Short mmCIF file of N, CA and C in Angstrom, two decimals:
data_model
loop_
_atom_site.label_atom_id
_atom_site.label_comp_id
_atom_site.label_asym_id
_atom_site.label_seq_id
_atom_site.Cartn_x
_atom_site.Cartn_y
_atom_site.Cartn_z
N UNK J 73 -2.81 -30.94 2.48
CA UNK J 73 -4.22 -30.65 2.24
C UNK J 73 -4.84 -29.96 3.44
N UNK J 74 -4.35 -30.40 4.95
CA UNK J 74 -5.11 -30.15 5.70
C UNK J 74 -4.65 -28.22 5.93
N UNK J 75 -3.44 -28.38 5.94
CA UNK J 75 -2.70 -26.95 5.97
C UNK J 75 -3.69 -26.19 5.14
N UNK J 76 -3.58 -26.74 3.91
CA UNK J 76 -4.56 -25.02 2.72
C UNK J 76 -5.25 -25.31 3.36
N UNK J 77 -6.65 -26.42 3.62
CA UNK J 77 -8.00 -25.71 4.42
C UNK J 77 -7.69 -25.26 5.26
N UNK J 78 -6.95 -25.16 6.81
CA UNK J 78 -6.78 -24.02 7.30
C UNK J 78 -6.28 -22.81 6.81
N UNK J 79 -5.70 -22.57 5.82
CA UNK J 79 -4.86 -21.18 5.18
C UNK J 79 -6.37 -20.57 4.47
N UNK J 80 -7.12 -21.47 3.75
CA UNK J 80 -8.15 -20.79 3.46
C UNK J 80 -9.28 -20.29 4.33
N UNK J 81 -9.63 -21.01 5.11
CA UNK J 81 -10.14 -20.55 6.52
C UNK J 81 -10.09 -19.30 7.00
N UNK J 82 -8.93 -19.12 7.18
CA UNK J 82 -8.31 -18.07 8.15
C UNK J 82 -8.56 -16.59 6.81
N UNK J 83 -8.20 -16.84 5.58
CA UNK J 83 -8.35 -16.03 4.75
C UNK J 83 -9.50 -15.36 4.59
N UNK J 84 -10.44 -15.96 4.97
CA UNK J 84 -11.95 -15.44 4.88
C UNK J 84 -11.99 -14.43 5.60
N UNK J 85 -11.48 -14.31 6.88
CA UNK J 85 -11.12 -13.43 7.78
C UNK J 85 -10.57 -12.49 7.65
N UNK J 86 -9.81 -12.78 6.52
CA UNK J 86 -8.70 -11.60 6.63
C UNK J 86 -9.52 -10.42 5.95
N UNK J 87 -9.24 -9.10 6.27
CA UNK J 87 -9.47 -8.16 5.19
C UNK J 87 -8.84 -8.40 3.70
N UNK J 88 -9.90 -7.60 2.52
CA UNK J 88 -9.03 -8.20 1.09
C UNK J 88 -7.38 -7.24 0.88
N UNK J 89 -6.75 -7.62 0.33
CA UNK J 89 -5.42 -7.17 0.34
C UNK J 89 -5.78 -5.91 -1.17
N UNK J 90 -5.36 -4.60 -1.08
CA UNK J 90 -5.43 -3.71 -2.06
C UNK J 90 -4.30 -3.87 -3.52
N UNK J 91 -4.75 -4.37 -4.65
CA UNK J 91 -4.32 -4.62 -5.82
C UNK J 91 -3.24 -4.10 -6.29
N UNK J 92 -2.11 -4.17 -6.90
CA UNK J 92 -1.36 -3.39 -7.52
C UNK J 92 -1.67 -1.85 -7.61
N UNK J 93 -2.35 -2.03 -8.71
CA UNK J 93 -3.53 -1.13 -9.53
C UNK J 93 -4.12 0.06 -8.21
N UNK J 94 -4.40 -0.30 -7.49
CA UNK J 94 -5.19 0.46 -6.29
C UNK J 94 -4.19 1.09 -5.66
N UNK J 95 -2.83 0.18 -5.50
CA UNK J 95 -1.93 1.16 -4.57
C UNK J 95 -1.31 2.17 -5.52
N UNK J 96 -1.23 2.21 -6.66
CA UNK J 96 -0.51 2.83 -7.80
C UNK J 96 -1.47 4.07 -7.84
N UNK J 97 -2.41 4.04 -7.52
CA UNK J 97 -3.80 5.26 -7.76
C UNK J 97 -3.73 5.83 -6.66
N UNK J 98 -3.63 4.67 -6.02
CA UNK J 98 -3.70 5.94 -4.27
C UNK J 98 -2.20 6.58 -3.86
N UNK J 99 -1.38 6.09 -4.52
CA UNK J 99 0.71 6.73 -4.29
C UNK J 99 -0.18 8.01 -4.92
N UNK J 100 -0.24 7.54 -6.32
CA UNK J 100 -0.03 8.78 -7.29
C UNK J 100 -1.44 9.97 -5.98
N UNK J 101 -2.35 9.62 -5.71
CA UNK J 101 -3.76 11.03 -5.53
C UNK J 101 -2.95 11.63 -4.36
N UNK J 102 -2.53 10.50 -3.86
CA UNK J 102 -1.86 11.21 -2.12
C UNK J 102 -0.49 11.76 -3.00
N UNK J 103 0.33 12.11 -3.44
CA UNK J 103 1.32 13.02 -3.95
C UNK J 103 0.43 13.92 -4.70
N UNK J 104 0.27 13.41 -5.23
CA UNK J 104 -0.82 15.07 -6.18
C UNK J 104 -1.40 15.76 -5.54
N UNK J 105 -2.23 15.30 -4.32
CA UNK J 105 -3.45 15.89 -3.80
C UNK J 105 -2.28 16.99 -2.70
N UNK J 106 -1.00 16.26 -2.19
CA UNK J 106 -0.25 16.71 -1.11
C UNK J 106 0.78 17.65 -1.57
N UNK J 107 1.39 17.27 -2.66
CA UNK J 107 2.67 18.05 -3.36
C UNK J 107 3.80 17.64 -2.70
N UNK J 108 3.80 16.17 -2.40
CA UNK J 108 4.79 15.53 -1.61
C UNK J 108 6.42 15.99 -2.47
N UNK J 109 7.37 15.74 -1.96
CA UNK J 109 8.27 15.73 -2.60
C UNK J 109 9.18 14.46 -2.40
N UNK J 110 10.49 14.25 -3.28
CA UNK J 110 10.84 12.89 -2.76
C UNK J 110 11.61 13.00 -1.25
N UNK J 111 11.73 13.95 -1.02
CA UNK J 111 11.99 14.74 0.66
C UNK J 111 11.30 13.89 2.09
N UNK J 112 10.06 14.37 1.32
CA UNK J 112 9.44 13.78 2.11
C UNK J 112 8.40 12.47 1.87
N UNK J 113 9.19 11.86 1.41
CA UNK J 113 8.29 10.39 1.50
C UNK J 113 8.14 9.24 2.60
N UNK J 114 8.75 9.89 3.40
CA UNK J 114 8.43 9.08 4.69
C UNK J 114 7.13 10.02 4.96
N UNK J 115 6.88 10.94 4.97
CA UNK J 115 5.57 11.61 5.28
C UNK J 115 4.42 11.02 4.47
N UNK J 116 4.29 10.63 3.21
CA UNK J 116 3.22 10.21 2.49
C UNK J 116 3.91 8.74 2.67
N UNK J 117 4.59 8.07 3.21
CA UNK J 117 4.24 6.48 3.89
C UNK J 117 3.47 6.47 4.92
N UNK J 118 3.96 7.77 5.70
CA UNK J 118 3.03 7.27 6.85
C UNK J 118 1.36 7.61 6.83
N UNK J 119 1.31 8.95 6.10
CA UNK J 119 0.13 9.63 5.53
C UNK J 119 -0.75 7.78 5.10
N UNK J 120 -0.12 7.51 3.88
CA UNK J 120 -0.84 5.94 3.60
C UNK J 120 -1.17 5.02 4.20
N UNK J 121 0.28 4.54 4.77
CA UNK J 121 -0.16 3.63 5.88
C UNK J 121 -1.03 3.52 6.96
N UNK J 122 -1.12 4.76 7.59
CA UNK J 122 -2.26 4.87 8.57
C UNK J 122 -3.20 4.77 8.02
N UNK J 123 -3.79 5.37 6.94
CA UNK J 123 -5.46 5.32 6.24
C UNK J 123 -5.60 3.64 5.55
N UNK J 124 -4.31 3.40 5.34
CA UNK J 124 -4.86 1.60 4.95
C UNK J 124 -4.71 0.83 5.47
N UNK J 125 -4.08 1.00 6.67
CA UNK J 125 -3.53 -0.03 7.91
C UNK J 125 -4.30 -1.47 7.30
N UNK J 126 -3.66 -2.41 7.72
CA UNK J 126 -3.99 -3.77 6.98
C UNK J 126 -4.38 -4.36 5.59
N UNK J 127 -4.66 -3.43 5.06
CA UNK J 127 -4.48 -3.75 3.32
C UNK J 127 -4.08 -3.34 2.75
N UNK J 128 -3.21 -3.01 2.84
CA UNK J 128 -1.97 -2.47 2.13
C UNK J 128 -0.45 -2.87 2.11
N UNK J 129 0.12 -3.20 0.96
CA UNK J 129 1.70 -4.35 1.03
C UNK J 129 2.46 -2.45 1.19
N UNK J 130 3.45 -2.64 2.53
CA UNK J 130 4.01 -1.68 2.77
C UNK J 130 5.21 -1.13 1.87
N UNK J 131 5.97 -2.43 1.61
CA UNK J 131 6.63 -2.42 0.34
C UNK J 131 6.74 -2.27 -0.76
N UNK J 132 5.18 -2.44 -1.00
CA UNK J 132 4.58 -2.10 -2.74
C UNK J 132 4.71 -0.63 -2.40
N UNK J 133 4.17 0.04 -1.49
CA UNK J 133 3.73 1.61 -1.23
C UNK J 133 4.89 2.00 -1.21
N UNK J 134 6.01 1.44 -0.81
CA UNK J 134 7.26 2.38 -0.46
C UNK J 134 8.05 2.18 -1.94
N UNK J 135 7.85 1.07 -2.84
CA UNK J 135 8.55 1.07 -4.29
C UNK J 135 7.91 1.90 -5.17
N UNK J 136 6.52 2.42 -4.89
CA UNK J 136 5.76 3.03 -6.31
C UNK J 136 5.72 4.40 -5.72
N UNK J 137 5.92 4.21 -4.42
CA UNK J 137 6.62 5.99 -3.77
C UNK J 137 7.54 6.62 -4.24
N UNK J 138 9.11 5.98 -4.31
CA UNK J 138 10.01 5.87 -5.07
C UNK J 138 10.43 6.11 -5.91
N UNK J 139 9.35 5.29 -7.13
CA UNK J 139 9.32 5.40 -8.30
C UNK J 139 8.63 7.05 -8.75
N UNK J 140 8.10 6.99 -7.91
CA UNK J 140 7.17 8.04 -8.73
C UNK J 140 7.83 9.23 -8.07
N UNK J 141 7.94 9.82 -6.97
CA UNK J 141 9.12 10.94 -6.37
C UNK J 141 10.52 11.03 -7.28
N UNK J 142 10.72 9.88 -7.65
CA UNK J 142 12.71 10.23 -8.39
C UNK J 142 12.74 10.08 -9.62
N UNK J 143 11.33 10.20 -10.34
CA UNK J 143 11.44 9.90 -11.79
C UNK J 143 11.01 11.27 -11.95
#
């Protein structure tokens, strides 16, 4: 018990974490807007990552990168 009230605590703090949904909109505008290719998707990771630094799951960004470059 005492653990979650600190875990919730600390959460208040945190910045909110960006949704599925949100990172799936922002993969797809940053390739569209860029004309990324799957070449270069370390370029639109880092392109992302820097503009969302802390709310953003890096892993979600790099699977729907992925997905969406090799399909």
């Amino acid at each position: 018990k005492e653990l979650n009230g600190e875990i919730a605590i600390v959460e208040e703090y945190l910045p909110r974490q960006l949704s599925d949904d949100e990172i799936k909109r922002i993969v797809h505008e940053v390739i569209e807007t860029n004309k990324f290719t799957a070449r270069e998707m370390g370029a639109a990771m880092k392109l992302i990552m820097g503009k969302y630094i802390g709310v953003i799951d890096g892993k979600k960004v790099q699977m729907y990168l992925k997905e969406k470059l090799t399909s």
